XYZ file of C-alpha atoms in Angstrom:
772
model
C 31.319 -54.331 27.772
C 29.249 -57.239 29.408
C 26.265 -56.714 30.508
C 23.037 -58.894 31.680
C 19.234 -58.984 32.048
C 18.308 -56.234 34.468
C 21.054 -53.733 33.905
C 19.979 -50.282 32.677
C 21.571 -49.909 29.397
C 21.030 -47.112 27.059
C 19.564 -48.232 23.590
C 22.292 -49.299 21.053
C 19.966 -47.947 18.303
C 19.736 -44.445 19.336
C 23.349 -43.533 17.929
C 22.385 -44.575 14.523
C 18.838 -43.405 14.046
C 19.441 -39.901 16.011
C 22.527 -39.222 13.831
C 20.450 -39.670 10.512
C 21.986 -43.162 9.855
C 18.690 -45.139 10.079
C 17.799 -47.299 7.344
C 13.823 -46.626 6.710
C 11.681 -47.413 3.685
C 12.267 -44.220 1.981
C 16.022 -44.622 2.022
C 15.976 -48.077 0.232
C 16.307 -46.412 -3.026
C 16.043 -48.805 -6.235
C 17.675 -47.489 -9.795
C 14.923 -46.588 -12.340
C 12.249 -46.814 -9.435
C 8.974 -45.559 -10.854
C 6.173 -43.584 -8.319
C 2.771 -44.678 -7.550
C 0.087 -42.095 -6.526
C -3.813 -43.329 -5.499
C -6.757 -42.025 -6.495
C -8.991 -41.675 -3.885
C -12.796 -41.124 -3.227
C -13.705 -37.366 -2.393
C -17.216 -38.738 -1.516
C -18.268 -40.638 1.761
C -20.761 -42.540 -0.076
C -21.130 -42.891 -3.648
C -21.569 -45.369 -6.554
C -19.327 -44.706 -9.682
C -21.000 -44.711 -12.843
C -17.548 -44.514 -15.183
C -13.987 -44.149 -14.559
C -11.791 -42.703 -17.876
C -8.510 -43.092 -17.560
C -7.409 -42.431 -20.761
C -6.740 -38.466 -19.797
C -4.231 -39.931 -17.417
C -2.495 -42.262 -19.716
C -1.780 -39.319 -22.196
C 0.384 -37.403 -19.599
C 4.225 -37.714 -20.294
C 5.471 -39.988 -17.896
C 2.803 -41.822 -16.734
C 3.649 -45.780 -17.433
C 0.009 -47.350 -16.161
C -3.410 -46.800 -14.594
C -4.972 -49.376 -12.779
C -8.468 -49.654 -11.721
C -10.623 -52.145 -9.694
C -11.666 -53.762 -12.988
C -7.776 -54.051 -13.920
C -7.174 -55.736 -10.346
C -9.973 -58.272 -10.504
C -8.786 -59.336 -14.015
C -5.511 -59.715 -12.693
C -6.812 -62.493 -9.843
C -5.693 -60.274 -7.198
C -7.307 -60.933 -3.806
C -7.823 -59.513 -0.798
C -7.559 -60.379 2.977
C -10.761 -60.393 5.063
C -11.598 -60.421 8.722
C -9.964 -63.073 10.927
C -12.942 -63.348 12.964
C -15.706 -65.546 12.755
C -18.713 -64.225 14.731
C -22.247 -64.118 13.899
C -24.878 -61.756 13.344
C -27.723 -61.083 16.037
C -30.054 -63.668 14.056
C -27.320 -65.980 14.153
C -26.340 -65.524 10.441
C -22.547 -65.444 9.802
C -20.858 -62.090 10.301
C -20.924 -59.803 7.493
C -17.273 -59.446 6.705
C -17.287 -56.347 4.542
C -13.776 -57.237 3.086
C -11.394 -54.382 1.628
C -11.069 -54.670 -2.018
C -7.277 -53.439 -3.338
C -9.264 -50.757 -5.486
C -12.860 -50.332 -5.405
C -14.808 -53.398 -7.581
C -18.030 -53.143 -7.060
C -18.892 -49.796 -8.369
C -19.380 -47.865 -4.940
C -17.102 -45.969 -2.860
C -17.998 -46.123 1.071
C -15.775 -43.488 2.842
C -13.812 -40.462 1.815
C -10.378 -41.700 0.901
C -11.357 -45.086 -0.378
C -8.871 -46.244 -3.251
C -10.348 -45.665 -6.980
C -7.244 -46.099 -9.229
C -3.550 -46.352 -8.880
C -1.387 -44.167 -11.231
C 2.425 -45.223 -11.706
C 4.815 -42.746 -13.590
C 8.406 -41.919 -13.880
C 8.122 -39.221 -11.526
C 5.999 -38.514 -8.551
C 4.740 -35.138 -9.961
C 3.741 -37.142 -13.189
C 2.043 -39.818 -11.294
C -0.213 -36.783 -9.308
C -0.860 -34.989 -12.482
C -1.909 -38.273 -14.031
C -4.247 -39.061 -11.027
C -5.956 -35.562 -10.831
C -6.758 -36.305 -14.529
C -8.615 -39.339 -14.079
C -12.291 -38.600 -14.777
C -14.548 -39.996 -12.242
C -18.665 -39.963 -12.818
C -19.794 -39.876 -8.966
C -23.272 -40.630 -7.998
C -23.449 -39.318 -4.198
C -25.320 -41.360 -1.724
C -26.359 -40.594 2.099
C -23.535 -41.661 4.426
C -23.488 -42.389 8.355
C -20.352 -41.686 10.187
C -21.708 -42.320 13.930
C -21.872 -46.179 15.065
C -25.207 -45.472 17.161
C -26.798 -43.460 14.066
C -25.897 -46.329 11.657
C -28.191 -48.310 13.466
C -31.670 -46.356 13.614
C -34.153 -48.067 11.360
C -33.865 -45.260 8.649
C -29.804 -44.966 8.542
C -28.357 -45.381 4.671
C -26.824 -48.682 4.472
C -23.051 -48.983 4.226
C -23.390 -52.130 2.237
C -26.982 -53.328 0.340
C -26.113 -56.801 1.335
C -26.126 -55.384 5.317
C -29.255 -53.158 5.248
C -29.034 -52.971 9.200
C -25.187 -52.201 9.297
C -24.512 -54.751 11.536
C -21.491 -56.861 11.103
C -21.770 -59.565 13.986
C -22.648 -59.495 17.857
C -20.271 -60.825 20.153
C -21.045 -62.345 23.554
C -19.166 -63.262 26.676
C -20.149 -63.979 30.228
C -22.840 -65.386 32.136
C -25.977 -63.276 31.011
C -28.203 -65.208 33.747
C -25.928 -64.861 36.418
C -25.657 -60.883 35.834
C -29.476 -60.600 35.480
C -30.169 -62.603 38.772
C -27.453 -60.247 40.669
C -28.814 -56.935 39.591
C -32.308 -58.062 40.384
C -30.772 -58.688 44.171
C -28.537 -55.760 44.085
C -28.750 -53.179 46.759
C -27.283 -50.295 44.171
C -26.702 -50.017 40.326
C -24.267 -47.447 39.104
C -24.811 -46.895 35.387
C -22.620 -44.772 32.553
C -22.778 -44.043 28.807
C -19.381 -43.670 27.731
C -17.868 -42.376 24.525
C -14.249 -44.037 23.797
C -13.528 -41.409 20.788
C -12.093 -42.414 17.607
C -8.502 -41.875 17.164
C -5.578 -42.070 14.737
C -2.000 -43.589 15.382
C -0.292 -40.956 13.385
C 3.338 -42.344 13.547
C 6.274 -40.231 13.228
C 7.036 -42.019 9.597
C 3.919 -42.055 7.323
C 3.148 -45.454 5.508
C 5.374 -46.410 2.363
C 6.505 -49.047 0.221
C 8.684 -49.948 -2.658
C 8.489 -53.096 -4.532
C 10.578 -54.539 -6.879
C 10.333 -57.592 -9.470
C 13.443 -59.760 -10.665
C 12.169 -61.574 -13.929
C 15.371 -63.866 -13.805
C 14.310 -65.229 -10.489
C 10.360 -64.561 -10.908
C 10.405 -63.231 -7.729
C 9.091 -59.899 -6.108
C 10.745 -57.723 -3.052
C 8.843 -55.693 -0.857
C 10.772 -52.902 1.526
C 7.982 -51.909 3.898
C 7.788 -51.100 7.362
C 5.287 -53.703 9.183
C 5.431 -55.280 12.710
C 5.016 -58.630 11.300
C 7.189 -59.433 8.278
C 6.413 -63.316 8.101
C 2.916 -63.015 8.615
C 2.483 -59.711 6.355
C 4.706 -61.962 3.406
C 2.168 -65.223 4.048
C -0.917 -63.003 3.363
C 0.478 -61.054 0.733
C 1.434 -64.093 -1.236
C -1.143 -66.425 -0.922
C -4.455 -64.150 -0.522
C -3.655 -61.334 -2.692
C -0.943 -62.661 -5.142
C -1.972 -65.960 -5.496
C 2.169 -67.053 -5.567
C 4.258 -68.929 -3.213
C 5.574 -67.491 -0.439
C 9.452 -68.227 -1.320
C 8.774 -66.033 -4.410
C 8.074 -63.119 -2.372
C 10.682 -61.397 -0.122
C 9.492 -58.935 2.519
C 12.058 -56.667 4.113
C 10.980 -54.456 6.897
C 13.615 -52.080 7.815
C 13.570 -49.198 10.462
C 10.141 -47.543 11.126
C 9.212 -44.326 13.011
C 6.494 -46.051 15.125
C 3.735 -48.423 14.465
C 1.479 -48.755 17.451
C -0.683 -51.716 15.712
C -1.419 -49.496 12.615
C 1.128 -51.317 10.749
C -0.159 -55.105 11.586
C -2.681 -55.414 8.837
C -2.224 -55.519 5.172
C -3.207 -52.027 2.876
C -4.594 -51.970 -0.423
C -1.582 -49.998 -1.356
C 1.465 -52.949 -0.700
C -0.571 -55.141 -3.029
C -0.862 -52.241 -5.494
C 3.121 -51.671 -5.704
C 3.715 -55.407 -6.039
C 0.964 -55.799 -8.743
C 2.344 -52.788 -10.415
C 6.614 -53.922 -10.302
C 5.274 -57.242 -11.600
C 3.529 -55.881 -14.826
C 6.186 -53.423 -15.411
C 9.353 -55.318 -14.612
C 10.952 -52.866 -12.526
C 10.675 -51.047 -9.040
C 7.831 -49.040 -8.015
C 7.494 -46.762 -4.982
C 4.364 -45.323 -3.284
C 4.522 -43.063 0.122
C 1.655 -41.662 1.742
C 1.229 -38.140 2.842
C 0.190 -36.704 6.084
C -3.290 -35.610 4.943
C -4.145 -39.104 3.270
C -3.299 -40.752 5.722
C -5.639 -39.399 7.627
C -8.433 -41.080 5.774
C -6.360 -44.019 4.244
C -4.827 -45.491 7.564
C -6.759 -47.595 9.780
C -7.947 -45.881 12.646
C -8.623 -47.008 16.012
C -11.501 -46.986 19.203
C -14.925 -45.628 18.158
C -16.974 -47.179 21.172
C -20.309 -46.491 22.372
C -20.731 -48.292 25.916
C -23.174 -48.392 28.370
C -21.660 -50.218 31.700
C -23.686 -51.054 34.712
C -22.035 -52.238 38.176
C -24.383 -54.010 40.680
C -23.350 -53.584 44.208
C -24.286 -54.170 47.613
C -24.741 -51.112 49.999
C -21.140 -52.139 51.765
C -19.741 -51.967 48.132
C -19.326 -55.841 47.364
C -19.496 -55.711 43.744
C -22.058 -58.501 42.677
C -22.005 -58.137 38.594
C -21.118 -56.200 35.743
C -23.139 -55.881 32.370
C -21.598 -53.694 29.652
C -23.269 -53.051 26.325
C -20.899 -51.722 23.640
C -21.381 -50.229 19.860
C -18.475 -50.124 18.433
C -17.511 -48.811 14.518
C -15.795 -50.912 12.033
C -15.712 -48.214 9.534
C -16.455 -49.021 6.171
C -14.596 -52.266 5.562
C -13.943 -54.843 8.444
C -9.959 -55.029 8.681
C -8.058 -58.307 9.305
C -7.696 -57.752 12.858
C -10.343 -55.017 13.213
C -12.943 -56.782 15.103
C -10.003 -58.055 17.660
C -9.825 -54.598 19.735
C -13.229 -54.666 21.062
C -13.866 -58.476 21.584
C -10.453 -60.291 22.422
C -9.278 -57.902 25.106
C -12.597 -57.698 27.137
C -11.468 -59.784 29.508
C -9.632 -56.392 31.094
C -13.264 -55.370 32.214
C -13.197 -58.010 34.829
C -10.136 -55.485 36.264
C -8.421 -56.760 39.474
C -11.447 -57.020 41.041
C -13.123 -60.404 42.401
C -16.803 -59.289 40.402
C -18.610 -62.728 40.589
C -21.027 -62.143 37.572
C -19.987 -60.310 34.214
C -21.651 -60.427 31.014
C -20.719 -58.564 27.979
C -22.296 -57.547 24.481
C -20.287 -56.023 21.928
C -22.121 -54.942 18.180
C -20.081 -54.317 15.162
C -21.161 -51.707 13.231
C -20.758 -50.395 9.567
C -20.044 -46.861 9.035
C -19.001 -44.916 6.307
C -15.326 -44.092 7.432
C -12.095 -45.518 7.377
C -11.583 -48.954 9.097
C -10.753 -49.385 12.855
C -7.819 -51.743 13.829
C -5.287 -52.321 16.529
C -3.735 -49.515 18.312
C -1.568 -49.228 21.374
C -3.829 -51.209 23.714
C -6.114 -53.086 21.144
C -9.196 -53.039 23.628
C -7.450 -53.062 26.807
C -7.112 -49.337 27.671
C -11.246 -49.479 26.558
C -12.179 -52.109 28.996
C -10.171 -50.701 32.008
C -11.411 -47.085 31.223
C -15.205 -48.760 31.586
C -14.748 -50.555 35.032
C -12.324 -47.991 36.520
C -14.610 -45.232 35.763
C -17.558 -46.683 36.965
C -16.100 -47.792 40.253
C -15.382 -43.945 41.143
C -18.975 -43.014 40.054
C -20.091 -45.903 42.210
C -17.602 -44.637 45.384
C -19.728 -41.343 44.685
C -22.898 -42.633 44.809
C -22.571 -44.977 47.783
C -20.313 -42.158 49.504
C -17.494 -44.734 49.947
C -13.876 -43.500 49.284
C -12.702 -44.431 46.235
C -9.811 -46.546 47.371
C -11.174 -47.743 49.898
C -14.099 -49.290 47.476
C -11.349 -50.671 45.415
C -9.756 -52.267 48.354
C -12.926 -54.165 49.382
C -13.452 -55.463 45.865
C -9.371 -56.379 45.207
C -8.120 -59.758 44.497
C -5.764 -60.878 46.782
C -2.395 -62.892 45.828
C -3.644 -65.907 48.467
C -6.422 -66.132 45.733
C -4.186 -67.154 42.823
C -4.510 -68.497 40.302
C -7.997 -66.848 39.904
C -10.902 -67.188 37.432
C -12.824 -63.969 36.958
C -16.344 -63.307 36.238
C -15.588 -62.975 32.425
C -12.947 -64.736 30.560
C -9.507 -64.368 32.306
C -7.499 -66.410 34.497
C -4.746 -64.398 36.296
C -1.808 -66.303 37.264
C -0.249 -64.041 39.436
C 0.142 -60.546 40.668
C -0.206 -58.115 44.154
C -2.773 -55.737 43.016
C -3.439 -53.992 46.371
C 0.164 -53.974 47.015
C 0.546 -51.833 43.759
C -2.383 -49.302 44.779
C -0.651 -49.261 48.228
C 2.702 -48.173 46.733
C 1.556 -45.736 44.149
C -0.142 -43.863 46.729
C 2.234 -43.685 49.069
C 5.085 -42.626 46.214
C 2.554 -39.608 45.201
C 1.612 -38.675 48.839
C -1.829 -38.968 49.008
C -1.995 -38.474 52.627
C -0.723 -34.699 51.513
C -3.323 -34.443 48.553
C -6.408 -32.413 50.614
C -3.854 -29.614 51.485
C -2.210 -29.519 47.923
C -5.964 -29.272 46.847
C -6.557 -26.184 48.990
C -3.389 -24.686 47.651
C -4.840 -24.917 43.731
C -8.331 -23.563 44.938
C -6.375 -20.663 46.923
C -5.226 -19.869 43.296
C -9.018 -20.731 41.739
C -7.714 -23.887 40.061
C -9.816 -26.930 40.534
C -7.810 -30.160 41.714
C -8.647 -33.493 41.356
C -7.508 -36.941 41.713
C -7.489 -40.106 39.652
C -7.025 -43.670 39.934
C -6.875 -46.610 38.187
C -5.815 -50.168 38.981
C -5.777 -52.059 35.604
C -4.781 -55.315 33.957
C -4.294 -56.771 30.833
C -3.717 -59.900 28.675
C -0.301 -60.062 26.947
C 1.807 -62.461 24.907
C -1.176 -64.777 24.186
C -0.845 -65.045 19.966
C 1.600 -67.618 18.449
C 5.146 -69.017 18.883
C 8.558 -66.786 18.555
C 11.996 -67.589 17.158
C 15.439 -66.497 17.797
C 18.495 -67.845 16.135
C 22.407 -67.597 17.075
C 24.731 -67.909 14.703
C 28.938 -68.035 14.951
C 31.415 -67.760 12.122
C 34.560 -69.520 11.882
C 36.273 -66.628 13.353
C 33.752 -65.963 16.505
C 31.395 -63.300 15.119
C 28.024 -63.348 16.463
C 25.036 -62.728 14.931
C 21.464 -62.731 16.466
C 18.453 -63.148 14.514
C 15.131 -62.302 15.975
C 11.590 -63.102 14.763
C 10.257 -60.199 16.632
C 10.278 -56.807 15.083
C 11.359 -53.327 16.967
C 9.534 -50.373 15.749
C 10.845 -48.151 18.768
C 10.723 -50.596 21.754
C 14.952 -51.117 21.773
C 14.797 -54.915 20.982
C 18.256 -54.461 19.379
C 19.412 -53.385 23.120
C 17.259 -55.819 25.192
C 18.153 -58.950 23.344
C 22.078 -58.069 22.807
C 22.220 -57.467 26.561
C 20.553 -60.721 27.362
C 22.765 -62.795 25.271
C 25.845 -60.792 26.311
C 24.919 -61.921 29.747
C 23.971 -65.413 29.285
C 27.012 -66.468 26.754
C 29.557 -63.787 28.336
C 30.250 -62.016 24.938
C 30.525 -58.467 24.588
C 27.653 -56.153 24.181
C 28.976 -54.879 20.952
C 30.361 -57.791 19.387
C 26.757 -59.226 18.643
C 25.057 -58.355 15.266
C 21.220 -57.632 15.611
C 19.296 -58.800 12.536
C 15.280 -58.424 11.825
C 12.765 -57.755 9.699
C 13.776 -59.725 6.345
C 11.932 -63.173 5.145
C 15.206 -64.331 3.654
C 17.589 -64.172 6.359
C 15.265 -64.678 9.629
C 13.677 -68.301 8.867
C 10.129 -67.766 10.954
C 9.165 -65.114 13.519
C 5.362 -63.848 14.428
C 6.339 -60.073 14.864
C 5.562 -57.650 17.272
C 2.253 -56.487 18.828
C 0.066 -57.345 21.921
C 3.175 -56.975 24.141
C 4.403 -60.033 23.469
C 8.056 -59.509 21.958
C 10.007 -59.440 25.509
C 8.576 -62.425 26.772
C 8.102 -64.612 23.891
C 11.042 -63.811 21.836
C 13.207 -63.801 25.122
C 12.383 -67.475 26.026
C 13.381 -68.445 22.679
C 16.481 -66.429 22.663
C 16.481 -67.995 26.373
C 16.184 -71.631 24.594
C 18.698 -70.706 21.828
C 21.209 -69.611 24.157
C 21.073 -73.058 25.991
C 21.614 -75.333 22.968
C 24.772 -72.978 22.365
C 25.912 -73.465 25.830
C 25.379 -77.210 25.415
C 26.998 -77.910 22.026
C 29.877 -75.697 23.367
C 30.057 -77.896 26.529
C 30.510 -81.317 24.105
C 33.288 -79.538 22.394
C 35.235 -78.675 26.177
C 34.503 -81.796 27.187
C 36.316 -83.503 24.083
C 38.879 -81.093 24.382
C 39.825 -81.802 27.586
C 38.758 -85.297 27.639
C 36.512 -84.828 30.162
C 32.929 -86.093 30.692
C 30.335 -83.659 29.760
C 28.736 -83.633 32.992
C 31.568 -82.654 34.659
C 31.680 -79.188 32.590
C 30.498 -76.196 34.377
C 29.380 -73.178 32.346
C 28.777 -69.277 33.917
C 28.567 -66.223 31.680
C 30.973 -67.406 28.669
C 33.812 -69.668 30.641
C 33.619 -73.251 30.749
C 35.523 -75.188 33.780
C 36.582 -78.667 34.443
C 34.848 -79.217 37.799
C 37.124 -79.387 40.649
C 40.001 -77.732 38.499
C 41.224 -75.210 36.968
C 41.065 -76.367 33.818
C 39.426 -73.437 31.795
C 38.048 -72.508 28.141
C 36.245 -69.312 26.826
C 32.966 -69.925 25.059
C 34.172 -67.925 22.221
C 37.357 -70.732 21.701
C 34.717 -73.058 21.930
C 32.629 -71.552 19.092
C 35.697 -70.926 17.064
C 36.755 -74.666 17.794
C 33.549 -75.573 16.626
C 34.359 -75.088 12.731
C 37.571 -77.143 13.217
C 35.729 -80.775 12.229
C 39.089 -82.532 13.565
C 38.914 -81.365 17.019
C 35.014 -82.034 17.116
C 33.398 -85.232 19.150
C 32.718 -88.151 16.642
C 29.632 -87.433 15.084
C 29.102 -84.017 15.771
C 28.843 -81.612 12.708
C 30.850 -78.837 12.414
C 29.249 -75.201 12.930
C 27.872 -73.359 15.370
C 24.050 -71.718 14.967
C 21.281 -72.437 16.567
C 17.739 -72.001 16.734
C 14.766 -72.241 19.126
C 11.301 -71.639 19.099
C 9.006 -70.733 22.137
C 4.964 -71.697 22.246
C 2.993 -69.844 25.171
C 0.903 -71.934 27.195
C -0.947 -68.867 28.264
C -1.478 -65.446 28.194
C 0.487 -63.383 30.855
C -1.260 -60.292 32.580
C 0.602 -57.384 33.565
C -0.853 -54.936 35.679
C -0.321 -51.807 37.698
C -1.722 -48.783 39.440
C -1.745 -45.206 37.800
C -2.374 -42.538 39.792
C -2.220 -38.394 38.943
C -3.221 -35.040 40.221
C -4.612 -32.322 37.471
C -5.577 -28.700 38.069
C -8.128 -27.153 35.501
C -8.658 -23.584 34.872
C -12.136 -22.627 34.999
C -11.737 -19.209 33.481
C -10.653 -21.392 29.943
C -11.039 -24.874 30.698
C -7.395 -25.909 30.242
C -6.390 -29.278 32.112
C -2.963 -29.797 33.237
C -1.828 -32.721 34.635
C 0.412 -31.631 37.369
C 1.487 -35.175 39.247
C 1.715 -38.843 37.787
C 3.062 -41.801 39.414
C 2.912 -45.429 38.123
C 3.507 -48.813 40.014
C 3.979 -51.751 37.489
C 4.304 -55.182 37.689
C 5.198 -56.416 34.189
C 7.448 -59.440 35.322
C 10.939 -59.498 35.301
C 12.419 -56.380 34.070
C 14.586 -56.796 31.160
C 16.103 -53.126 31.253
C 14.831 -50.817 33.501
C 15.659 -47.476 31.542
C 14.109 -48.665 28.497
C 10.877 -50.176 30.630
C 10.355 -46.738 31.986
C 10.496 -45.033 28.091
C 7.934 -47.666 27.376
C 6.017 -46.576 30.291
C 6.206 -42.973 29.287
C 5.431 -43.592 25.622
C 2.169 -45.161 26.280
C 1.030 -42.686 28.684
C 1.430 -39.835 26.400
C -0.845 -41.777 23.928
C -3.173 -42.040 26.714
C -3.228 -38.906 27.537
C -3.255 -37.786 24.125
C -6.790 -39.556 23.751
C -8.160 -38.000 26.660
C -7.036 -34.245 26.516
C -7.242 -33.790 22.826
C -6.842 -36.197 19.882
C -9.994 -36.709 17.952
C -10.734 -38.214 14.467
C -14.483 -35.827 13.739
C -16.398 -35.605 10.878
C -19.199 -33.041 9.470
C -22.398 -34.532 10.212
C -24.159 -33.500 6.967
C -21.450 -34.475 4.414
C -19.533 -37.194 6.419
C -16.381 -35.095 5.271
C -13.468 -35.763 8.020
C -12.991 -32.186 9.854
C -9.438 -33.642 11.095
C -7.186 -34.204 8.236
C -3.803 -32.651 9.257
C -2.070 -31.887 12.568
C -3.600 -28.512 12.312
C -7.226 -30.127 13.206
C -5.928 -33.351 14.821
C -4.164 -32.023 18.009
C -1.330 -34.386 19.317
C 0.367 -34.214 22.631
C 3.481 -32.223 23.004
C 6.230 -32.065 25.760
C 4.375 -29.140 27.517
C 1.265 -31.194 27.784
C 2.897 -33.911 29.706
C 4.488 -33.844 33.524
C 7.337 -35.494 34.811
C 6.444 -39.301 35.126
C 7.441 -41.163 38.281
C 7.765 -45.329 37.177
C 8.105 -47.635 40.289
C 8.424 -51.321 39.154
C 6.484 -54.272 41.548
C 7.619 -57.328 39.659
C 5.539 -60.546 40.501
C 7.569 -62.989 37.722
C 5.229 -65.137 35.597
C 5.912 -69.207 35.334
C 4.302 -69.045 32.222
C 7.563 -68.168 29.969
C 11.391 -69.374 31.449
C 11.964 -65.848 32.134
C 9.088 -64.570 34.322
C 8.190 -61.679 31.744
C 4.565 -60.706 31.403
C 5.071 -57.668 28.977
C 4.900 -53.711 28.915
C 4.509 -52.581 25.716
C 0.945 -51.297 25.945
C 0.560 -50.972 29.699
C 1.047 -47.110 29.734
C -1.679 -46.322 27.717
C -3.968 -48.774 29.634
C -3.670 -47.010 32.806
C -3.116 -43.468 31.752
C -6.974 -43.020 30.152
C -9.189 -43.816 33.204
C -6.407 -42.428 35.610
C -6.333 -39.052 33.648
C -10.022 -39.102 33.141
C -10.753 -39.760 36.608
C -8.860 -36.951 37.977
C -10.624 -34.551 35.446
C -14.351 -35.633 36.774
C -13.058 -35.603 40.461
C -11.701 -32.065 39.885
C -14.752 -30.953 37.805
C -17.281 -32.513 40.717
C -16.373 -29.568 42.764
C -18.917 -27.843 40.499
C -21.255 -30.665 40.091
C -19.910 -32.146 37.094
C -19.902 -35.953 37.237
C -19.091 -36.870 33.913
C -17.554 -35.759 31.051
C -16.960 -37.787 27.465
C -13.378 -38.134 26.107
C -11.578 -35.378 24.764
C -11.711 -33.104 27.297
C -10.325 -30.370 25.418
C -10.548 -27.116 26.718
C -13.515 -25.564 24.969
C -15.550 -28.899 26.050
C -14.571 -28.581 29.684
C -15.410 -25.067 29.592
C -18.941 -25.349 28.046
C -19.817 -28.322 30.855
C -18.477 -25.560 33.465
C -20.690 -22.802 31.875
C -23.709 -24.931 30.706
C -25.854 -23.690 33.097
């Protein structure tokens, strides 16, 4: 079967994954493997006066117990924040680095790792962990980032008494102040963007092995960036050359940014395997994951939009306090700072200033989660616009239209940090409104009202930065019999890379789709790669694959020219067939590939074989954008919100596979809807104990909570990569959060309620409706 770029091809991975033939970390069983269990702190803040591990070592089957002191003695390091910001007084950022095991005698959140027990069986390891005697001296704790800034708040770290890790600022503060002084109107909103958990289908797991003959470690673990993770674990944790560590990242059931950071358990299983001389496995359970996985969002934001009476945007001012948790994870400062450019939206606001304060709290670390700051930024500006429209009595669509950047203004430097290269923003909005029949909304709202329901309409124009970080690689290997192996430096954890990259190669080289073997995630097989995050894989990985394929074509062109005694310039190629121009003499690419291994048939000086590798380095970020519109119905009797219509018009540049694109958008919307309607990490304010420690307490969206999604494409290809791709992995979440909340607030506005913080649970909506 020959397919190509732009075809709707069903996912090649699904047959294997849905029939139980997937290879997850838990499927990599090593002979004689031991099991590890982490002992975690039950306190949000406490001093450790003493740890007695002897009861654990006395349990039959327990092989070893590691504490922070053991880790320090072994020289195991850690990875701190990549950010290099400053505190408000100009002093260096307080990085609050997370140790592999608590090493300074103080735990700082429920779930902090205190000891690691390794035994012959899981039950023995668990009994060993439970037997360890730890003398804790509880301390005062704080979980709310605003409360953490109060003068009398307990300090998460003694060395950082005010709990401020950093203050990041961007934009032109003076221009903003001047614009606000001259504005006819200022709209202000205080917004809570709550904390959520990624909660992937497959919990985190790792198994490490040690080969004493080669003095080499192997780690099987689902991560988004195997080569980067190998580098960090080898250099910063284990202090060994990268060649001494093989990283294998197999199938995994979701990542969403959560698996892009090094966790203590990865270093623990590697160290234990090296000490014990054999394989060690560790797997987290769901309740443990709720206190040990990196979490996300947790912002308190004040946004102010200055306008003239005609609705012209003059300036935007945003102040955000974001919880870093007890430790600043490797990428933890990134979501709140690197993607703030999305605050500008698709609008020509001339002056913008933003200040982000990273605050330490007695909670798990926050890090990247689908969108990683992009949904938060879009949420702020789109909620402000709807509020300003109501204040100025201007239709919310018209207010957006008056301020939207036009295609003729491209490239457009926003008032903050981004410069957009292309896009048709107003066209996105018009097409979305037409597709959802906005003209007929009043009649639908009247029908809902007749049934006692409150109907609301939500709209969000969103834009995000994508494909901005790091090079990407692709390698195509032909064997002597013509078999083809494609090795990619990206890593799929549900996106469908195997499908889109194989179909791209099929269309480019004329290969059968099923003839291509796909390889990813093994640092011994794939030479280099940056991994998958930030909607980068399609544009950067695709560009690298395009270059590698061009190299294959060029070498085969030389081989064909030599075989036909023709000038290489006269050899034409189209979809895997080479033709001597002006003749009927032809040779397939596959025949040329086989000939590449026959040295006697090659041009003089040409090396036998056909294996081409290419890398692509981006010169700038791309900017996927789109318009989300939806309608909700709220039952005022019980506060239940139901999404009844949802339409998206997206510009992700060139569409590689329309079927998979829609799947990506659907999944992203589901995660955005989940945060707006139900998902919430919560703590007891008195004890700082996490209250949402299982799916009984942390509500996840199900099929019944979601409507049918309609997705239309309005591609405006970018020139920043050879395929014109902008990226699509996070677009759904970026648009869903502001769109759904705008619809909810619009519905509640019929009862004079003009603001509600997420999550809009039935209880919270009912309380708002019955507050008076």
